[in-house]
mmCIF file of C-alpha atoms in Angstrom:
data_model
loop_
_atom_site.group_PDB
_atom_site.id
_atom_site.type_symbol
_atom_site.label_atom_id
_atom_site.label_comp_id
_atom_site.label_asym_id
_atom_site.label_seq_id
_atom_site.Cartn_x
_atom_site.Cartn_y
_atom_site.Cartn_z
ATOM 1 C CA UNK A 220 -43.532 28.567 105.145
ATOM 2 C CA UNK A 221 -47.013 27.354 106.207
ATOM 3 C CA UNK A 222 -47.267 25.028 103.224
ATOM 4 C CA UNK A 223 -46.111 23.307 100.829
ATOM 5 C CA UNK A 224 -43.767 25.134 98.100
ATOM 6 C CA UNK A 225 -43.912 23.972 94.070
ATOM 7 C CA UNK A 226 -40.254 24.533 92.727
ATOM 8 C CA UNK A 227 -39.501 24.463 89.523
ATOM 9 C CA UNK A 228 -36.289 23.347 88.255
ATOM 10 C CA UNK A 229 -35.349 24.395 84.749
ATOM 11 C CA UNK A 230 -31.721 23.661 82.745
ATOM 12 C CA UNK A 231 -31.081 23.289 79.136
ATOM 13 C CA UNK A 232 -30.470 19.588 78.227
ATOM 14 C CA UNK A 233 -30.579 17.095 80.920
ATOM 15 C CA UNK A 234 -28.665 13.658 80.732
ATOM 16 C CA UNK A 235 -29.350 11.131 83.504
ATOM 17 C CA UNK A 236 -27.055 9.114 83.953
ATOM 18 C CA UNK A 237 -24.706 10.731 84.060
ATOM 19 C CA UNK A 238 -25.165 14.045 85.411
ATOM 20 C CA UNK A 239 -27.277 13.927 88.678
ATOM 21 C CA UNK A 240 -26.619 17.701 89.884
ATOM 22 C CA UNK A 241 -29.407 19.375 88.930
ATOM 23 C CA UNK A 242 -31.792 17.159 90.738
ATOM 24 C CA UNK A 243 -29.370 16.188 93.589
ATOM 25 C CA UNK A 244 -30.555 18.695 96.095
ATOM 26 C CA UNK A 245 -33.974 17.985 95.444
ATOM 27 C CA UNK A 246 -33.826 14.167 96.026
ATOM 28 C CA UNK A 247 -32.027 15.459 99.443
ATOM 29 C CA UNK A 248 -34.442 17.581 100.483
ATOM 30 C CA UNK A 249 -37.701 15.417 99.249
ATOM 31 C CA UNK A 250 -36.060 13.025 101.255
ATOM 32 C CA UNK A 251 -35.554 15.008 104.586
ATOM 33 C CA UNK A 252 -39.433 15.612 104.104
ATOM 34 C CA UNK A 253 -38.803 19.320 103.450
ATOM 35 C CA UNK A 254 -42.182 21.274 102.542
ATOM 36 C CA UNK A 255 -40.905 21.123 98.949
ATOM 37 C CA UNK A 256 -42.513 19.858 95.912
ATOM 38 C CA UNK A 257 -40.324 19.858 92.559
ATOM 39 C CA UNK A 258 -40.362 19.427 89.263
ATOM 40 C CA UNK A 259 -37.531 19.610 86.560
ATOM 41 C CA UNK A 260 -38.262 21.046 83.071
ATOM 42 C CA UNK A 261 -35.858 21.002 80.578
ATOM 43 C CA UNK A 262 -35.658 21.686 76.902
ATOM 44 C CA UNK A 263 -35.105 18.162 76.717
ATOM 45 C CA UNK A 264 -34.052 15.138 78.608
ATOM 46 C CA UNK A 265 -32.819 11.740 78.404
ATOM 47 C CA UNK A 266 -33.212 10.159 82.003
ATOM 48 C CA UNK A 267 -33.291 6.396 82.741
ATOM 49 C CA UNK A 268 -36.065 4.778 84.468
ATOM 50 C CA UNK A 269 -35.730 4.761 87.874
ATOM 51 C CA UNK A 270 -32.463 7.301 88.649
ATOM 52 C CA UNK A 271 -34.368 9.870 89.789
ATOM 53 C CA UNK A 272 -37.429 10.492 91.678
ATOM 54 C CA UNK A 273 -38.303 14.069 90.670
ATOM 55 C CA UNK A 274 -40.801 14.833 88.098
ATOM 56 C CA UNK A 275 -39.314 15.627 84.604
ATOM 57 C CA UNK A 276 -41.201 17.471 82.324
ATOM 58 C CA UNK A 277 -39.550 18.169 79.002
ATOM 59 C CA UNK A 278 -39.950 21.018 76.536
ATOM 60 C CA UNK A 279 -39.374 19.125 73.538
ATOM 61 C CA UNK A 280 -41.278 15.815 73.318
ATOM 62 C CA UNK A 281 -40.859 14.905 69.777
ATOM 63 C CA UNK A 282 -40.195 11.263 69.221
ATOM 64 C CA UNK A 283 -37.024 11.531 68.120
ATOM 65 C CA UNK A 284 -33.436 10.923 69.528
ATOM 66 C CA UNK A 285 -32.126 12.603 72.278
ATOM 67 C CA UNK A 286 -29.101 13.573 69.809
ATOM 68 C CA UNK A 287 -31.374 15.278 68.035
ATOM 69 C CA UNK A 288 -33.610 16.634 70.368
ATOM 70 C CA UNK A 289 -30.398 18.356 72.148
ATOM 71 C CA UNK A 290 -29.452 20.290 68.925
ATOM 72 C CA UNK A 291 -33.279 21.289 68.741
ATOM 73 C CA UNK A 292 -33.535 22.098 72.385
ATOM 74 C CA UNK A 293 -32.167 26.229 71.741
ATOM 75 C CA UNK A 294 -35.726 26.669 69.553
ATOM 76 C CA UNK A 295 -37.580 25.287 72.481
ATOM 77 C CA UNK A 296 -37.493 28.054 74.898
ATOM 78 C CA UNK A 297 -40.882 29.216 74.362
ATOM 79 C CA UNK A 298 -42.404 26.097 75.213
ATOM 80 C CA UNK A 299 -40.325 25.603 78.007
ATOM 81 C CA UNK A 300 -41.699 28.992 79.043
ATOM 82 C CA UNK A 301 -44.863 27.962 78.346
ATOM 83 C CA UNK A 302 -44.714 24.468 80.665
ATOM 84 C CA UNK A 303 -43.341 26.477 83.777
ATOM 85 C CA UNK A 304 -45.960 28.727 83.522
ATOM 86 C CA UNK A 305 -48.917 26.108 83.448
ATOM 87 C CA UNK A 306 -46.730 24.503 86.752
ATOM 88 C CA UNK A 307 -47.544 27.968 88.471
ATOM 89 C CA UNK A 308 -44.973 26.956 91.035
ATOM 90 C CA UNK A 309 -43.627 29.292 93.762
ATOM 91 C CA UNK A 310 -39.883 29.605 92.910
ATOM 92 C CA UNK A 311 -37.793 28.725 89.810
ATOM 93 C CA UNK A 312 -34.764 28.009 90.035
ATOM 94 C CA UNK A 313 -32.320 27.502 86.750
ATOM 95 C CA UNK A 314 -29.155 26.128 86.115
ATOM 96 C CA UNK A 315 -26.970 28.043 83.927
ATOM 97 C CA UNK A 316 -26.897 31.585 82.402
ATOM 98 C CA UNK A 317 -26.920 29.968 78.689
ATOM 99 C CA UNK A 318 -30.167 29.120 77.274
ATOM 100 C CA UNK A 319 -32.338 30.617 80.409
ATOM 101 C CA UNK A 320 -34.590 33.111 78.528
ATOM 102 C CA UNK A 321 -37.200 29.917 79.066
ATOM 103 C CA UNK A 322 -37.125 30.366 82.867
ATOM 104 C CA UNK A 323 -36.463 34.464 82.782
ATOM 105 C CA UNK A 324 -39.944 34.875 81.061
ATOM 106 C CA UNK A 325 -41.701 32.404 82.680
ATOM 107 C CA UNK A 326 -40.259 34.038 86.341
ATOM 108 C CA UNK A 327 -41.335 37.393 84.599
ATOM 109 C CA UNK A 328 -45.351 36.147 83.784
ATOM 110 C CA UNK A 329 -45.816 34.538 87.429
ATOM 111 C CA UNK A 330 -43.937 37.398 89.351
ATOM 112 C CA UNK A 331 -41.884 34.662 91.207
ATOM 113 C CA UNK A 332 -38.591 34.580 92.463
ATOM 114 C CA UNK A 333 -35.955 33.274 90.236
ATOM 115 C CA UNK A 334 -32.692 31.654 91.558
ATOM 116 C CA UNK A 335 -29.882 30.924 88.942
ATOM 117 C CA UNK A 336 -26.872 28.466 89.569
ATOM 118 C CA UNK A 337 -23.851 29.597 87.539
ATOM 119 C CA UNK A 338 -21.855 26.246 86.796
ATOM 120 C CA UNK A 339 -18.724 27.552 85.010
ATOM 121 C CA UNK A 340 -19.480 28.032 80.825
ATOM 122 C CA UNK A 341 -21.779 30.324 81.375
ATOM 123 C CA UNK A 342 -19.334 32.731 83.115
ATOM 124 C CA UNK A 343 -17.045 32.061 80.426
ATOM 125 C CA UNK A 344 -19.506 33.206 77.826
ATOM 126 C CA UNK A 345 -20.121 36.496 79.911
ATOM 127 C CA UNK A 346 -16.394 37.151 79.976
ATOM 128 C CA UNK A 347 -15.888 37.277 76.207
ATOM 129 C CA UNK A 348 -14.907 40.569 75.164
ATOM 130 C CA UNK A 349 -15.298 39.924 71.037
ATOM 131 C CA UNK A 350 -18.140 36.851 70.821
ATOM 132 C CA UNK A 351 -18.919 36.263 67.757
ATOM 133 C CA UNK A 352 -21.834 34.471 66.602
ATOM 134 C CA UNK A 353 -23.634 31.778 68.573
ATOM 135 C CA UNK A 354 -21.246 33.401 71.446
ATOM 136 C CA UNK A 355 -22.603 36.341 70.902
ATOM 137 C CA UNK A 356 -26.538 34.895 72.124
ATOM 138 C CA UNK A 357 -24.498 32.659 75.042
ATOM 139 C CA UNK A 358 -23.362 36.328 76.754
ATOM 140 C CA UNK A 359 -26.194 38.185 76.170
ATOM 141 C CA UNK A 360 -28.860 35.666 77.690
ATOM 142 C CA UNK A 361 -25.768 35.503 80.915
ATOM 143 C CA UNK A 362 -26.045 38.864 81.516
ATOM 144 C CA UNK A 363 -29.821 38.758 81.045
ATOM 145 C CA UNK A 364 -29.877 36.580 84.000
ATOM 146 C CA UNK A 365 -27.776 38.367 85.586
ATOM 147 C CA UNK A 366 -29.895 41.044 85.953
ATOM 148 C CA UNK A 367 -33.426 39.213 86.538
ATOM 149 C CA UNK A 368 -32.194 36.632 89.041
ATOM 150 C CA UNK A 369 -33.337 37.053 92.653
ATOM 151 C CA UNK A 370 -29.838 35.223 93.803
ATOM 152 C CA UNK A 371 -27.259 34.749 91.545
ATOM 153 C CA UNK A 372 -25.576 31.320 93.066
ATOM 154 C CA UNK A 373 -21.732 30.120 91.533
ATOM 155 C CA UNK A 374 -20.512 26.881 92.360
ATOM 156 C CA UNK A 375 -17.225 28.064 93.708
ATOM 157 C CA UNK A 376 -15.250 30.866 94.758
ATOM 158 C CA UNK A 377 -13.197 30.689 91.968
ATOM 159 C CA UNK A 378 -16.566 31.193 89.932
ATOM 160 C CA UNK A 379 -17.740 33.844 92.083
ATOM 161 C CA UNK A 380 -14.840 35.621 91.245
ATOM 162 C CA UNK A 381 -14.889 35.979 87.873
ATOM 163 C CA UNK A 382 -19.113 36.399 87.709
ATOM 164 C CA UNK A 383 -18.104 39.325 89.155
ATOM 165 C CA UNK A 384 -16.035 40.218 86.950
ATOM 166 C CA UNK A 385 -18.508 39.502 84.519
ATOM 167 C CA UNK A 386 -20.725 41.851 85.721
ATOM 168 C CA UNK A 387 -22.952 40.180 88.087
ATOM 169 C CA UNK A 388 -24.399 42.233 90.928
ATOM 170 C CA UNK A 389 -22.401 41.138 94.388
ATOM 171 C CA UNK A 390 -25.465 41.731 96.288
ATOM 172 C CA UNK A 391 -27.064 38.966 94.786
ATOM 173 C CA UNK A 392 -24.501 36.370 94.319
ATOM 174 C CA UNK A 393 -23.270 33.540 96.710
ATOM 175 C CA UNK A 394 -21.295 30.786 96.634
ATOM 176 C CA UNK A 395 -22.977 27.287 96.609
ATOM 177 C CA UNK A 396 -20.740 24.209 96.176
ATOM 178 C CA UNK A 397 -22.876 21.498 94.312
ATOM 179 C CA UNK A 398 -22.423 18.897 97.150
ATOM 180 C CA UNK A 399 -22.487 14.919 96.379
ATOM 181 C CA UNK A 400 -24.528 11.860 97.998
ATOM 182 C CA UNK A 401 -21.713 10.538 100.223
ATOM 183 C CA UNK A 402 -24.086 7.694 101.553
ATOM 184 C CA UNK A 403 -24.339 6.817 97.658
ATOM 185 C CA UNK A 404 -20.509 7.140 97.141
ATOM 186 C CA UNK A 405 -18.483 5.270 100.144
ATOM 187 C CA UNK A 406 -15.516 3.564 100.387
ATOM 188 C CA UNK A 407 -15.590 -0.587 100.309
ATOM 189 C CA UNK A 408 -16.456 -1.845 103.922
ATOM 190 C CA UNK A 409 -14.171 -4.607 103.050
ATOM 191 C CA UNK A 410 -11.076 -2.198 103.537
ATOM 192 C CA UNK A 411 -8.478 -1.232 101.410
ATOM 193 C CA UNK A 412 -7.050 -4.632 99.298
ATOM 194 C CA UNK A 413 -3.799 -5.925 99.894
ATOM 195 C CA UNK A 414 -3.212 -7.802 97.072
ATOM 196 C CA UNK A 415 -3.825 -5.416 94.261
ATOM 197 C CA UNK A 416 -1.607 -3.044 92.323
ATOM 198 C CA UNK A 417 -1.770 0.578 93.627
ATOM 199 C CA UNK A 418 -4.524 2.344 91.073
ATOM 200 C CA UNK A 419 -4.793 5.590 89.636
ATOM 201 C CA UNK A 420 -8.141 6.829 88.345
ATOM 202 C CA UNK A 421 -9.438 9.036 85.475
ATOM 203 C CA UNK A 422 -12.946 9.698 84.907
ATOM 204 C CA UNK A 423 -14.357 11.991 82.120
ATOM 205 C CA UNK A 424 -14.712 12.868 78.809
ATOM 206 C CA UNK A 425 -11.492 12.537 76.286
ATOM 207 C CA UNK A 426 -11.927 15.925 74.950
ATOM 208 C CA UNK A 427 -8.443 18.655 74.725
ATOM 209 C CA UNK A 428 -9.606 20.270 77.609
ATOM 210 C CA UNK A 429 -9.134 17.662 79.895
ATOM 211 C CA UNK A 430 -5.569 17.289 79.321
ATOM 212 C CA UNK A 431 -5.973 13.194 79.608
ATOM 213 C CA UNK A 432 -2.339 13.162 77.739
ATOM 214 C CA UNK A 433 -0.655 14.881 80.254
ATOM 215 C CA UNK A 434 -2.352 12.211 82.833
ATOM 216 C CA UNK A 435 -0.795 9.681 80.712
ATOM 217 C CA UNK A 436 2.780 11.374 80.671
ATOM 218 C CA UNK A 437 2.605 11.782 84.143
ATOM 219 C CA UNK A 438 1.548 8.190 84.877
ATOM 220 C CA UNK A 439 4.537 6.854 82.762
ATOM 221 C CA UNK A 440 7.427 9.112 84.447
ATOM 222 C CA UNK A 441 5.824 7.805 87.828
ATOM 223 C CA UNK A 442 6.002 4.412 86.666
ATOM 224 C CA UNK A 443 9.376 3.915 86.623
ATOM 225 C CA UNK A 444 9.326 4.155 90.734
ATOM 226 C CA UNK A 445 5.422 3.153 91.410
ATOM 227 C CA UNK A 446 4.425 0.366 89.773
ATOM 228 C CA UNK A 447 0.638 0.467 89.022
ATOM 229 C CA UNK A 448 -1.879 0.530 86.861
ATOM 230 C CA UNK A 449 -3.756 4.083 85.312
ATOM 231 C CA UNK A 450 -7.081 3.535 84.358
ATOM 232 C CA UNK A 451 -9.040 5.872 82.119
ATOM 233 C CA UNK A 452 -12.991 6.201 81.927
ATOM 234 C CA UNK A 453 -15.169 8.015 79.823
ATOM 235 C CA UNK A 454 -14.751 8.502 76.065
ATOM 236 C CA UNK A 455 -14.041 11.329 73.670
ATOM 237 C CA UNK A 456 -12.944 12.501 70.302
ATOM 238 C CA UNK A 457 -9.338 12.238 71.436
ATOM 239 C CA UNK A 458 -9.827 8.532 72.683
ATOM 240 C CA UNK A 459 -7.769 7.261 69.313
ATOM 241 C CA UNK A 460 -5.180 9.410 69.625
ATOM 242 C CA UNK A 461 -4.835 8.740 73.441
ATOM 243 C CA UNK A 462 -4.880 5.100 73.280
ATOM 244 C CA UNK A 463 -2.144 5.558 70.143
ATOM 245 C CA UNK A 464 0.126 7.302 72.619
ATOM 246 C CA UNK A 465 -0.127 4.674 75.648
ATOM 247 C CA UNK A 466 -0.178 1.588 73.181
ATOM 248 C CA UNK A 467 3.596 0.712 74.901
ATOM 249 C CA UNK A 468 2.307 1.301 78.270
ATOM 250 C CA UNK A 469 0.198 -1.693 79.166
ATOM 251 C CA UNK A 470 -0.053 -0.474 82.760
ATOM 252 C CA UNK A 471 -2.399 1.992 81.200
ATOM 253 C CA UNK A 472 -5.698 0.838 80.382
ATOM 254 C CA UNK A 473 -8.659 2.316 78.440
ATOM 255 C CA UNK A 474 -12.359 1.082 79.820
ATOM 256 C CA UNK A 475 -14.552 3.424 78.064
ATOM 257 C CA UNK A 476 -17.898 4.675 79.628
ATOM 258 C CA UNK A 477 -18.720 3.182 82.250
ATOM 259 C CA UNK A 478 -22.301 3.359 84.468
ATOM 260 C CA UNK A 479 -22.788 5.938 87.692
ATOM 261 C CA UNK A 480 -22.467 2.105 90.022
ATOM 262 C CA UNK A 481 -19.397 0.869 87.784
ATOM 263 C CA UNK A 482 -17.655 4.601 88.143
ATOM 264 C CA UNK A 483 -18.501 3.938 92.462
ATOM 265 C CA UNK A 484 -17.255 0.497 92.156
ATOM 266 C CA UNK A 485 -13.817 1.544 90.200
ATOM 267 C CA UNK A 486 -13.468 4.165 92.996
ATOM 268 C CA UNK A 487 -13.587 1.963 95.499
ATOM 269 C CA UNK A 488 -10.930 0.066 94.361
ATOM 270 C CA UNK A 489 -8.437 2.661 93.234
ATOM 271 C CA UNK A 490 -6.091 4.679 95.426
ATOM 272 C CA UNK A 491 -5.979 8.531 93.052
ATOM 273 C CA UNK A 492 -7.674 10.480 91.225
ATOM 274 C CA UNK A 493 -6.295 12.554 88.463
ATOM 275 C CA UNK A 494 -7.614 15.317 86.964
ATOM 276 C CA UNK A 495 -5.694 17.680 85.679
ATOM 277 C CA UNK A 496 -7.916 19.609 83.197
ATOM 278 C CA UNK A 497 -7.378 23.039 82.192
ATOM 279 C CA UNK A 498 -10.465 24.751 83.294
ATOM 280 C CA UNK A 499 -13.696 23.176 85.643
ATOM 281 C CA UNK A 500 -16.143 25.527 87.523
ATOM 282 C CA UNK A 501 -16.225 22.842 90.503
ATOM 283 C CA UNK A 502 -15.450 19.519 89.277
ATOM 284 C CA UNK A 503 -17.815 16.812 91.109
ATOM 285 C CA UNK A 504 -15.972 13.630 90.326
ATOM 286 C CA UNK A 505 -12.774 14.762 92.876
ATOM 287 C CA UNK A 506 -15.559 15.021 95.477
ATOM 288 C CA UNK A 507 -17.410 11.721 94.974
ATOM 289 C CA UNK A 508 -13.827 10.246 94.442
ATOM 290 C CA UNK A 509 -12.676 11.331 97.774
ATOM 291 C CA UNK A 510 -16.127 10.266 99.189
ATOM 292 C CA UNK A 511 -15.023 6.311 97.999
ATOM 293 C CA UNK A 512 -11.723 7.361 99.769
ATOM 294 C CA UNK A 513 -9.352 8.423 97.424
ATOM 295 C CA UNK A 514 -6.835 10.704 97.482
ATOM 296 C CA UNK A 515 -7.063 13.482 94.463
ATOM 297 C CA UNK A 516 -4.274 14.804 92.399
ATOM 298 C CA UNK A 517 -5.829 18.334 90.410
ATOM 299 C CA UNK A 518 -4.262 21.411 88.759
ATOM 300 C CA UNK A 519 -5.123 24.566 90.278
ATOM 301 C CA UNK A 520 -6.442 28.078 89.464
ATOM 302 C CA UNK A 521 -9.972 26.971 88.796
ATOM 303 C CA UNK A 522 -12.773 25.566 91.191
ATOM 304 C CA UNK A 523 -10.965 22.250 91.387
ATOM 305 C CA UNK A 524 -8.537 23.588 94.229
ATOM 306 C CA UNK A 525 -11.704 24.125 96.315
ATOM 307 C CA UNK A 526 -13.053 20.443 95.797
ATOM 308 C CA UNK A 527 -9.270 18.718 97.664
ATOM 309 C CA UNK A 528 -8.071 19.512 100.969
ATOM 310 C CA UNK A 529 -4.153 20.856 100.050
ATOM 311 C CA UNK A 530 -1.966 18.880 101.529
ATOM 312 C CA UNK A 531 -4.851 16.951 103.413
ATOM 313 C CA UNK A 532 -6.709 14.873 101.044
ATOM 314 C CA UNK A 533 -4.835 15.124 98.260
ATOM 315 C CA UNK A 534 -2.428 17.684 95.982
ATOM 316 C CA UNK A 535 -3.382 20.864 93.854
ATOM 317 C CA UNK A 536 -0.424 21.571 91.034
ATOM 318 C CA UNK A 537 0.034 25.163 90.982
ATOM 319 C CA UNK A 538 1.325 27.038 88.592
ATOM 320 C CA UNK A 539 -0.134 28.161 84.608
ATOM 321 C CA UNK A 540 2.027 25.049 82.927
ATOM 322 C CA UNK A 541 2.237 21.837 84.817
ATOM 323 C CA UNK A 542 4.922 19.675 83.872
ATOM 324 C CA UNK A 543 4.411 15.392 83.624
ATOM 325 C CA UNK A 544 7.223 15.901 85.897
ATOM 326 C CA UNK A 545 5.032 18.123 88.334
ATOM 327 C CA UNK A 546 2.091 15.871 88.187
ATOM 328 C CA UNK A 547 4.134 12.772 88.601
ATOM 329 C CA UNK A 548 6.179 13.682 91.951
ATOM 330 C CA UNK A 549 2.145 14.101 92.891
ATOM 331 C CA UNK A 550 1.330 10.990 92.127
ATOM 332 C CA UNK A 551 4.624 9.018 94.213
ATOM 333 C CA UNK A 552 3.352 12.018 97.227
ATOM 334 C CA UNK A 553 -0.071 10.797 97.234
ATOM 335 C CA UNK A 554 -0.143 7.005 96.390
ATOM 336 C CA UNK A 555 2.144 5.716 99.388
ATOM 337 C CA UNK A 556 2.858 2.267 100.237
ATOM 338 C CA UNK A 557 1.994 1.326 103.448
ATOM 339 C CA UNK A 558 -1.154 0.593 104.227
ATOM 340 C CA UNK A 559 -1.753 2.642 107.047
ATOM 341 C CA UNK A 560 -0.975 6.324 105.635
ATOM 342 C CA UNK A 561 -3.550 4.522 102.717
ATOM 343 C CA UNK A 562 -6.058 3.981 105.326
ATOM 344 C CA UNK A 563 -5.619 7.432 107.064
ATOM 345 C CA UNK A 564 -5.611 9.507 103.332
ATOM 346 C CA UNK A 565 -8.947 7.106 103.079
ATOM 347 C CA UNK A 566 -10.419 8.731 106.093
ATOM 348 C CA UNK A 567 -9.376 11.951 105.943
ATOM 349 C CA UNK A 568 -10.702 12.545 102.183
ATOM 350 C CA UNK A 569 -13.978 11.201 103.099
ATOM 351 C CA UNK A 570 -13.884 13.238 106.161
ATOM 352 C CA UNK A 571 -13.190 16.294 104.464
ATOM 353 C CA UNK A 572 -16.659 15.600 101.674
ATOM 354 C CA UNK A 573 -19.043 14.725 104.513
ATOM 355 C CA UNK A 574 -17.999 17.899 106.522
ATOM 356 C CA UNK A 575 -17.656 20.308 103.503
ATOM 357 C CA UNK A 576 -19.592 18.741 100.784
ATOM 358 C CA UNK A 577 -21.815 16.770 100.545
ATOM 359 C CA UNK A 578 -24.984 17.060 99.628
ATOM 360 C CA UNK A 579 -27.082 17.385 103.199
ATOM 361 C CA UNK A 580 -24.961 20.510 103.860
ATOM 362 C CA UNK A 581 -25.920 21.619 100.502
ATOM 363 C CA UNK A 582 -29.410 20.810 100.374
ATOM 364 C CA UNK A 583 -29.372 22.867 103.740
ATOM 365 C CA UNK A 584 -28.188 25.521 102.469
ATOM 366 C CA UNK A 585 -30.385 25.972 99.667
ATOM 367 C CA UNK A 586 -33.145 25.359 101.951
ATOM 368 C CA UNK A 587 -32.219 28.779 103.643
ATOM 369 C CA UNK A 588 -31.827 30.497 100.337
ATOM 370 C CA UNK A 589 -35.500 29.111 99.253
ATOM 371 C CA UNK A 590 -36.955 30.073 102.467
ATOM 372 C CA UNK A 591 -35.372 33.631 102.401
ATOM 373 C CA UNK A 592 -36.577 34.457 98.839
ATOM 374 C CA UNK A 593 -40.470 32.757 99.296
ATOM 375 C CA UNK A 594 -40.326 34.609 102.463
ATOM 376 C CA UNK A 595 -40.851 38.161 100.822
#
């Protein structure tokens, strides 16, 4: 490219903190002094001052709450349409099959390339074989980018897999795993403590899906030959009934939401992460987790298994039913006691994110995909 290229970055709703990956690459690149220049429009946004650096140009501007702009954001679609045309940029590039028609028309008007991440839901949507209702929209406007995108990109194998399944074109889909700032997430230069209880870590929302109960099982069984301590952030619609069901566990402990620096600094100071979730197209926390230099305990069959190192940096529960009893012989495997095999786990999960993950070798890649497509 002889100059400068204007990318546009569209997505439905856009929540900063604490989701950071649709702008991550961008920072990365920006910062590399790439001949990039972004902007992100989305149907509507809630981003604190001074988390990201990226233009963000919203769809919906009504002065009203981002609660309620979210639930107008699928009538904005036009007007997002109509903001990434008046950008007249060079490339867009959307994130998610759902709620795209926005970036498919816009792509259409400028004759531009269009690039479309697939994060996981989307997929889902396309699989359906009786939606009904809203579902019915969701797999339609999938498959609608499935057709019009210039590059198809999934966020794991796993996701790859069933996209195609789905129907999308294999000459036109790749995988891309959504890497993570691992100069932003780090382990503690101070070391590993000595004098604390050995930590297990949850962090997400307490929704059914996330199976945060069977965490809890799990941690109690292991209990009984590890003491330590289980602590749970994010919240949910199942927080009541969760904390009901550890109330005669004080070892586990409930600290609600917490901010993107609190998350880094509770990483840094615990020893596993658990997530053990039924379903996740990648699953970013087990990266930036094992970037602070934890080990990570996930169930399989999904795009978690690709975000641990089996056997390496951590364990991935096979199987369609995992047990409490399954997860908890995990949990004795990967929080040792000496300090040592701590430190080494410490290294080698961190190892395996800068090598694999992180967000330089992602922002590289995407750099060849951008170049490739403007190219033509």
């Amino acid at each position: 490219m002889d100059s400068s290229a204007r990318i546009a970055l569209s997505t439905a709703l856009l929540a900063i903190p604490p989701t950071y990956f649709v702008t991550e690459h961008a920072e990365e690149l920006r910062r590399r002094g790439e001949p990039y220049s972004f902007a992100v429009v989305p149907l509507a946004a809630r981003v604190d001052p001074g988390t990201v650096t990226t233009p963000v140009l919203p769809a919906l501007t009504i002065p009203r709450s981002y609660r309620t702009r979210s639930a107008l954001a699928k009538f904005a679609m036009p007007l997002q349409a109509r903001t990434l045309t008046r950008l007249r940029p060079d490339l867009i590039h959307q994130h998610h099959g759902t709620w795209s028609s926005g970036a498919r028309s816009a792509a259409r008007a400028l004759d531009v390339p269009l690039v479309t991440t697939l994060h996981g839901t989307d997929v889902v949507h396309a699989l359906r074989s009786d939606p009904r209702g809203l579902q019915r929209v969701h797999r339609k406007q999938v498959q609608q980018a499935f057709r019009d995108s210039d590059l198809l990109l999934a966020v794991s194998e796993h996701q790859r897999r069933l996209a195609l399944r789905a129907g999308a074109p294999a000459d036109r889909l790749h995988v891309h795993y959504q890497g993570i700032d691992t100069e932003y997430f780090s382990p503690d230069t101070s070391g590993i403590a000595e004098d604390r209880p050995r930590r297990l870590l949850y962090v997400g929302g307490l929704i059914p899906r996330k199976r945060v109960d069977l965490a809890i099982d799990a941690s109690i069984r292991a209990h009984g030959t590890l003491e330590h301590e289980l602590l749970i952030v994010g919240d949910g619609p199942e927080r009541s009934a969760l904390e009901a069901k550890a109330e005669d566990h004080p070892h586990i402990r409930f600290l609600g939401a917490q901010s993107r620096a609190g998350v880094r600094e509770l990483m840094r100071s615990s020893d596993l992460l658990l997530l053990l979730s039924h379903s996740e197209g990648a699953g970013l926390v087990i990266l930036e987790a094992q970037a602070c230099g934890m080990a990570a305990v996930v169930t399989g069959g999904d795009g978690k298994a690709e975000m641990v190192e089996d056997g390496v940096t951590g364990r991935v529960i096979t199987g369609d039913s995992p047990t409490p009893d399954d997860a908890a012989r995990a949990i004795l495997e990967w929080t040792p006691q000496d300090t040592e095999t701590r430190r080494q786990i410490s290294r080698t999960a961190r190892s395996f994110v800068v090598e694999k993950r992180s967000v330089r070798r992602g922002a590289s890649e995407l750099d060849g995909h951008y170049c490739s497509l403007l190219s033509r």
